[in-house]
Amino acid sequence: MFLRERMTPFRNLQNGFQENLDLFDDAPPSPECANPNWTLDCCCGDEEIIFISLMCGYLLANFFLWNSLLLKPMKLIAVFVHEMSHATACWITGGKVSAIEVYNNEGGVTKYQGGKRCIIIPAGYLGCAFWGMAFVVLSGDRTASLISACVFLFALVTSLFFSPNRVMVLLSVGFIILTTGFILMDRLLFNPLLQYLTLFYGVFIGCFSVYDIYDDLITRTVEGSDAHACHQLIPCCIPRWVGLQFAVVALGFQTLGLYLALVWMTST
């Protein structure tokens, strides 16, 4: 829930009377509010308005502060998500990861052996977009945001066992402390706090994936990029066309994330 309710004795009494009245209300539930509410007919209440407002605020903050040092750690963590997506695809397809590194110039590399390259190569950009979507969807529920934070922490801790460079170590430790702190504050002080952080992670990582694809694959062809690797693997795949396809999928993920989050929130 994005709204934290504070109950007063009068309000408890009022709610009690309302619940008793509801017991005698034989009116059938509105068909527009079916569960799940795929058509979003019950949108938008206070919770959904706060969610959309926060998302728009985060987008504006990213736009105006994109080149500032304030967002530098977030750019690096988005690079980490990109590299961890490569590593995950490698493990799933039976490969072995030897190192996960992130560099201060917002680059990164995943060193691996084996696995299916046709799956591992596109997993970076598309995986980053997917996790951006997943964070946005899971931010709509307190328990789901806790689960997403735990998965994020697990990934950060895992990266420390695969020959990380200095930047990767500092990044992992810093975000482990930050995310753990938000979990504790959410449980002890203010319960929507972790959801706000999860939504910010999702919005930023999603924005970064789209920008990264546009900057690296569409406006120019970077030697050694994932699109260039796809071209080497499949010569008919022109790097810019690969980048365009990645961009369409990434934008689709972000749109789907917003839609599924609203479906979840209006269905509960």
GROMACS .gro file of C-alpha atoms in nm:
model
  268
    1MET     CA    1   0.000   0.000   0.000
    2PHE     CA    2   0.128   0.347  -0.086
    3LEU     CA    3  -0.095   0.502   0.182
    4ARG     CA    4  -0.022   0.457   0.549
    5GLU     CA    5  -0.338   0.469   0.756
    6ARG     CA    6  -0.349   0.598   1.114
    7MET     CA    7  -0.661   0.482   1.292
    8THR     CA    8  -0.829   0.691   1.565
    9PRO     CA    9  -1.078   0.548   1.818
   10PHE     CA   10  -1.362   0.738   1.649
   11ARG     CA   11  -1.258   0.608   1.309
   12ASN     CA   12  -1.238   0.251   1.446
   13LEU     CA   13  -1.593   0.288   1.580
   14GLN     CA   14  -1.710   0.433   1.250
   15ASN     CA   15  -1.546   0.150   1.057
   16GLY     CA   16  -1.709  -0.101   1.291
   17PHE     CA   17  -2.054   0.038   1.217
   18GLN     CA   18  -1.976   0.037   0.845
   19GLU     CA   19  -1.863  -0.326   0.857
   20ASN     CA   20  -2.186  -0.420   1.035
   21LEU     CA   21  -2.385  -0.241   0.768
   22ASP     CA   22  -2.189  -0.421   0.499
   23LEU     CA   23  -2.296  -0.755   0.647
   24PHE     CA   24  -2.651  -0.672   0.551
   25ASP     CA   25  -2.567  -0.541   0.208
   26ASP     CA   26  -2.673  -0.805  -0.040
   27ALA     CA   27  -2.569  -0.605  -0.347
   28PRO     CA   28  -2.341  -0.811  -0.574
   29PRO     CA   29  -1.984  -0.686  -0.630
   30SER     CA   30  -1.938  -0.454  -0.922
   31PRO     CA   31  -1.831  -0.647  -1.234
   32GLU     CA   32  -1.595  -0.359  -1.320
   33CYS     CA   33  -1.386  -0.441  -1.014
   34ALA     CA   34  -1.317  -0.802  -1.103
   35ASN     CA   35  -1.006  -0.965  -0.965
   36PRO     CA   36  -0.770  -0.937  -1.148
   37ASN     CA   37  -0.881  -0.603  -1.288
   38TRP     CA   38  -0.727  -0.635  -1.635
   39THR     CA   39  -0.935  -0.355  -1.783
   40LEU     CA   40  -0.837  -0.107  -1.507
   41ASP     CA   41  -1.200   0.000  -1.471
   42CYS     CA   42  -1.148   0.064  -1.099
   43CYS     CA   43  -0.845   0.288  -1.155
   44CYS     CA   44  -0.754   0.525  -1.015
   45GLY     CA   45  -0.790   0.568  -0.640
   46ASP     CA   46  -0.561   0.751  -0.399
   47GLU     CA   47  -0.305   0.470  -0.400
   48GLU     CA   48  -0.280   0.457  -0.778
   49ILE     CA   49  -0.261   0.838  -0.804
   50ILE     CA   50   0.030   0.844  -0.558
   51PHE     CA   51   0.200   0.565  -0.752
   52ILE     CA   52   0.164   0.744  -1.088
   53SER     CA   53   0.271   1.076  -0.935
   54LEU     CA   54   0.582   0.921  -0.786
   55MET     CA   55   0.667   0.752  -1.113
   56CYS     CA   56   0.631   1.081  -1.303
   57GLY     CA   57   0.839   1.258  -1.039
   58TYR     CA   58   1.115   1.000  -1.069
   59LEU     CA   59   1.112   1.032  -1.449
   60LEU     CA   60   1.144   1.411  -1.425
   61ALA     CA   61   1.424   1.383  -1.168
   62ASN     CA   62   1.610   1.141  -1.395
   63PHE     CA   63   1.570   1.378  -1.690
   64PHE     CA   64   1.699   1.688  -1.514
   65LEU     CA   65   1.971   1.519  -1.306
   66TRP     CA   66   2.087   1.262  -1.562
   67ASN     CA   67   2.438   1.405  -1.605
   68SER     CA   68   2.487   1.497  -1.239
   69LEU     CA   69   2.711   1.313  -0.994
   70LEU     CA   70   2.402   1.249  -0.781
   71LEU     CA   71   2.284   0.976  -1.019
   72LYS     CA   72   2.629   0.829  -1.085
   73PRO     CA   73   2.582   0.540  -0.834
   74MET     CA   74   2.246   0.457  -0.990
   75LYS     CA   75   2.403   0.441  -1.337
   76LEU     CA   76   2.666   0.204  -1.205
   77ILE     CA   77   2.407  -0.017  -1.037
   78ALA     CA   78   2.216  -0.028  -1.367
   79VAL     CA   79   2.540  -0.146  -1.534
   80PHE     CA   80   2.562  -0.411  -1.261
   81VAL     CA   81   2.208  -0.530  -1.344
   82HIS     CA   82   2.313  -0.547  -1.711
   83GLU     CA   83   2.618  -0.760  -1.630
   84MET     CA   84   2.432  -0.979  -1.382
   85SER     CA   85   2.175  -1.048  -1.654
   86HIS     CA   86   2.457  -1.177  -1.876
   87ALA     CA   87   2.582  -1.392  -1.588
   88THR     CA   88   2.235  -1.530  -1.513
   89ALA     CA   89   2.182  -1.625  -1.879
   90CYS     CA   90   2.522  -1.796  -1.876
   91TRP     CA   91   2.435  -2.002  -1.567
   92ILE     CA   92   2.093  -2.095  -1.704
   93THR     CA   93   2.245  -2.223  -2.029
   94GLY     CA   94   2.511  -2.428  -1.852
   95GLY     CA   95   2.808  -2.190  -1.872
   96LYS     CA   96   3.057  -2.083  -1.609
   97VAL     CA   97   3.111  -1.724  -1.495
   98SER     CA   98   3.462  -1.631  -1.382
   99ALA     CA   99   3.427  -1.256  -1.316
  100ILE     CA  100   3.170  -0.976  -1.297
  101GLU     CA  101   3.317  -0.626  -1.322
  102VAL     CA  102   3.176  -0.272  -1.334
  103TYR     CA  103   3.391   0.026  -1.430
  104ASN     CA  104   3.369   0.390  -1.328
  105ASN     CA  105   3.317   0.495  -1.691
  106GLU     CA  106   2.976   0.319  -1.679
  107GLY     CA  107   3.103   0.015  -1.862
  108GLY     CA  108   3.122  -0.342  -1.746
  109VAL     CA  109   3.220  -0.692  -1.844
  110THR     CA  110   3.113  -1.045  -1.757
  111LYS     CA  111   3.381  -1.306  -1.818
  112TYR     CA  112   3.241  -1.650  -1.886
  113GLN     CA  113   3.300  -1.983  -2.056
  114GLY     CA  114   3.045  -2.207  -2.225
  115GLY     CA  115   2.673  -2.145  -2.233
  116LYS     CA  116   2.460  -2.040  -2.529
  117ARG     CA  117   2.596  -1.716  -2.673
  118CYS     CA  118   2.276  -1.648  -2.867
  119ILE     CA  119   2.099  -1.618  -2.530
  120ILE     CA  120   2.379  -1.467  -2.322
  121ILE     CA  121   2.455  -1.177  -2.560
  122PRO     CA  122   2.109  -1.013  -2.571
  123ALA     CA  123   2.046  -1.086  -2.202
  124GLY     CA  124   2.235  -0.773  -2.093
  125TYR     CA  125   2.018  -0.500  -2.244
  126LEU     CA  126   1.696  -0.699  -2.236
  127GLY     CA  127   1.760  -0.831  -1.886
  128CYS     CA  128   1.820  -0.477  -1.759
  129ALA     CA  129   1.489  -0.367  -1.912
  130PHE     CA  130   1.313  -0.671  -1.767
  131TRP     CA  131   1.436  -0.605  -1.412
  132GLY     CA  132   1.338  -0.242  -1.442
  133MET     CA  133   0.986  -0.361  -1.524
  134ALA     CA  134   0.991  -0.618  -1.242
  135PHE     CA  135   1.088  -0.358  -0.979
  136VAL     CA  136   0.807  -0.128  -1.095
  137VAL     CA  137   0.549  -0.408  -1.076
  138LEU     CA  138   0.665  -0.533  -0.736
  139SER     CA  139   0.672  -0.182  -0.586
  140GLY     CA  140   0.291  -0.186  -0.570
  141ASP     CA  141   0.281  -0.424  -0.272
  142ARG     CA  142   0.470  -0.419   0.058
  143THR     CA  143   0.551  -0.790   0.067
  144ALA     CA  144   0.642  -0.796  -0.302
  145SER     CA  145   0.878  -0.501  -0.257
  146LEU     CA  146   1.047  -0.686   0.030
  147ILE     CA  147   1.092  -0.993  -0.191
  148SER     CA  148   1.240  -0.781  -0.471
  149ALA     CA  149   1.478  -0.615  -0.224
  150CYS     CA  150   1.592  -0.956  -0.098
  151VAL     CA  151   1.653  -1.079  -0.455
  152PHE     CA  152   1.851  -0.761  -0.523
  153LEU     CA  153   2.059  -0.812  -0.209
  154PHE     CA  154   2.123  -1.175  -0.305
  155ALA     CA  155   2.251  -1.066  -0.647
  156LEU     CA  156   2.481  -0.806  -0.490
  157VAL     CA  157   2.624  -1.056  -0.244
  158THR     CA  158   2.667  -1.319  -0.519
  159SER     CA  159   2.868  -1.078  -0.733
  160LEU     CA  160   3.129  -1.050  -0.459
  161PHE     CA  161   3.226  -1.416  -0.516
  162PHE     CA  162   3.315  -1.370  -0.884
  163SER     CA  163   3.642  -1.176  -0.889
  164PRO     CA  164   3.487  -0.829  -0.864
  165ASN     CA  165   3.703  -0.523  -0.929
  166ARG     CA  166   3.728  -0.240  -0.677
  167VAL     CA  167   3.433  -0.043  -0.819
  168MET     CA  168   3.215  -0.355  -0.808
  169VAL     CA  169   3.305  -0.420  -0.443
  170LEU     CA  170   3.231  -0.061  -0.335
  171LEU     CA  171   2.910  -0.057  -0.536
  172SER     CA  172   2.785  -0.385  -0.392
  173VAL     CA  173   2.868  -0.297  -0.033
  174GLY     CA  174   2.715   0.050  -0.067
  175PHE     CA  175   2.386  -0.073  -0.209
  176ILE     CA  176   2.370  -0.363   0.037
  177ILE     CA  177   2.388  -0.108   0.320
  178LEU     CA  178   2.139   0.127   0.152
  179THR     CA  179   1.879  -0.140   0.070
  180THR     CA  180   1.911  -0.310   0.408
  181GLY     CA  181   1.867   0.027   0.577
  182PHE     CA  182   1.547   0.091   0.384
  183ILE     CA  183   1.415  -0.254   0.475
  184LEU     CA  184   1.471  -0.186   0.845
  185MET     CA  185   1.321   0.164   0.828
  186ASP     CA  186   1.021   0.027   0.640
  187ARG     CA  187   0.961  -0.233   0.910
  188LEU     CA  188   1.026  -0.005   1.208
  189LEU     CA  189   0.936   0.349   1.107
  190PHE     CA  190   0.740   0.411   0.786
  191ASN     CA  191   0.596   0.119   0.596
  192PRO     CA  192   0.570   0.247   0.234
  193LEU     CA  193   0.937   0.353   0.234
  194LEU     CA  194   1.071   0.035   0.075
  195GLN     CA  195   0.805   0.055  -0.195
  196TYR     CA  196   0.919   0.407  -0.282
  197LEU     CA  197   1.279   0.283  -0.313
  198THR     CA  198   1.177  -0.020  -0.520
  199LEU     CA  199   0.980   0.201  -0.757
  200PHE     CA  200   1.280   0.435  -0.793
  201TYR     CA  201   1.508   0.140  -0.871
  202GLY     CA  202   1.263   0.019  -1.134
  203VAL     CA  203   1.210   0.356  -1.300
  204PHE     CA  204   1.580   0.437  -1.313
  205ILE     CA  205   1.697   0.097  -1.433
  206GLY     CA  206   1.424   0.099  -1.699
  207CYS     CA  207   1.525   0.450  -1.813
  208PHE     CA  208   1.891   0.352  -1.819
  209SER     CA  209   1.824   0.044  -2.030
  210VAL     CA  210   1.639   0.249  -2.293
  211TYR     CA  211   1.903   0.526  -2.292
  212ASP     CA  212   2.189   0.276  -2.303
  213ILE     CA  213   2.038   0.098  -2.603
  214TYR     CA  214   1.979   0.429  -2.783
  215ASP     CA  215   2.326   0.566  -2.707
  216ASP     CA  216   2.529   0.250  -2.772
  217LEU     CA  217   2.335   0.072  -3.045
  218ILE     CA  218   2.121   0.316  -3.241
  219THR     CA  219   2.299   0.654  -3.263
  220ARG     CA  220   2.636   0.482  -3.309
  221THR     CA  221   2.789   0.138  -3.335
  222VAL     CA  222   3.023   0.068  -3.045
  223GLU     CA  223   3.289  -0.193  -3.111
  224GLY     CA  224   3.247  -0.473  -2.860
  225SER     CA  225   2.883  -0.391  -2.780
  226ASP     CA  226   2.620  -0.663  -2.748
  227ALA     CA  227   2.467  -0.563  -3.082
  228HIS     CA  228   2.808  -0.588  -3.249
  229ALA     CA  229   2.853  -0.932  -3.089
  230CYS     CA  230   2.512  -1.034  -3.230
  231HIS     CA  231   2.630  -0.920  -3.573
  232GLN     CA  232   2.944  -1.133  -3.541
  233LEU     CA  233   2.736  -1.431  -3.433
  234ILE     CA  234   2.470  -1.376  -3.702
  235PRO     CA  235   2.614  -1.162  -3.987
  236CYS     CA  236   2.270  -1.071  -4.125
  237CYS     CA  237   2.186  -0.893  -3.797
  238ILE     CA  238   2.297  -0.533  -3.860
  239PRO     CA  239   2.399  -0.374  -3.524
  240ARG     CA  240   2.167  -0.071  -3.555
  241TRP     CA  241   1.872  -0.293  -3.645
  242VAL     CA  242   1.949  -0.512  -3.345
  243GLY     CA  243   1.959  -0.198  -3.130
  244LEU     CA  244   1.623  -0.085  -3.267
  245GLN     CA  245   1.467  -0.420  -3.182
  246PHE     CA  246   1.617  -0.406  -2.832
  247ALA     CA  247   1.474  -0.054  -2.788
  248VAL     CA  248   1.122  -0.163  -2.888
  249VAL     CA  249   1.136  -0.452  -2.641
  250ALA     CA  250   1.276  -0.228  -2.364
  251LEU     CA  251   1.002   0.033  -2.412
  252GLY     CA  252   0.746  -0.246  -2.418
  253PHE     CA  253   0.876  -0.378  -2.085
  254GLN     CA  254   0.843  -0.035  -1.922
  255THR     CA  255   0.488   0.010  -2.049
  256LEU     CA  256   0.396  -0.341  -1.937
  257GLY     CA  257   0.546  -0.274  -1.594
  258LEU     CA  258   0.324   0.031  -1.540
  259TYR     CA  259   0.015  -0.157  -1.660
  260LEU     CA  260   0.077  -0.467  -1.445
  261ALA     CA  261   0.148  -0.253  -1.138
  262LEU     CA  262  -0.186  -0.075  -1.179
  263VAL     CA  263  -0.364  -0.407  -1.235
  264TRP     CA  264  -0.213  -0.547  -0.915
  265MET     CA  265  -0.297  -0.236  -0.711
  266THR     CA  266  -0.657  -0.209  -0.831
  267SER     CA  267  -0.716  -0.584  -0.779
  268THR     CA  268  -0.615  -0.592  -0.411
   0.00000   0.00000   0.00000
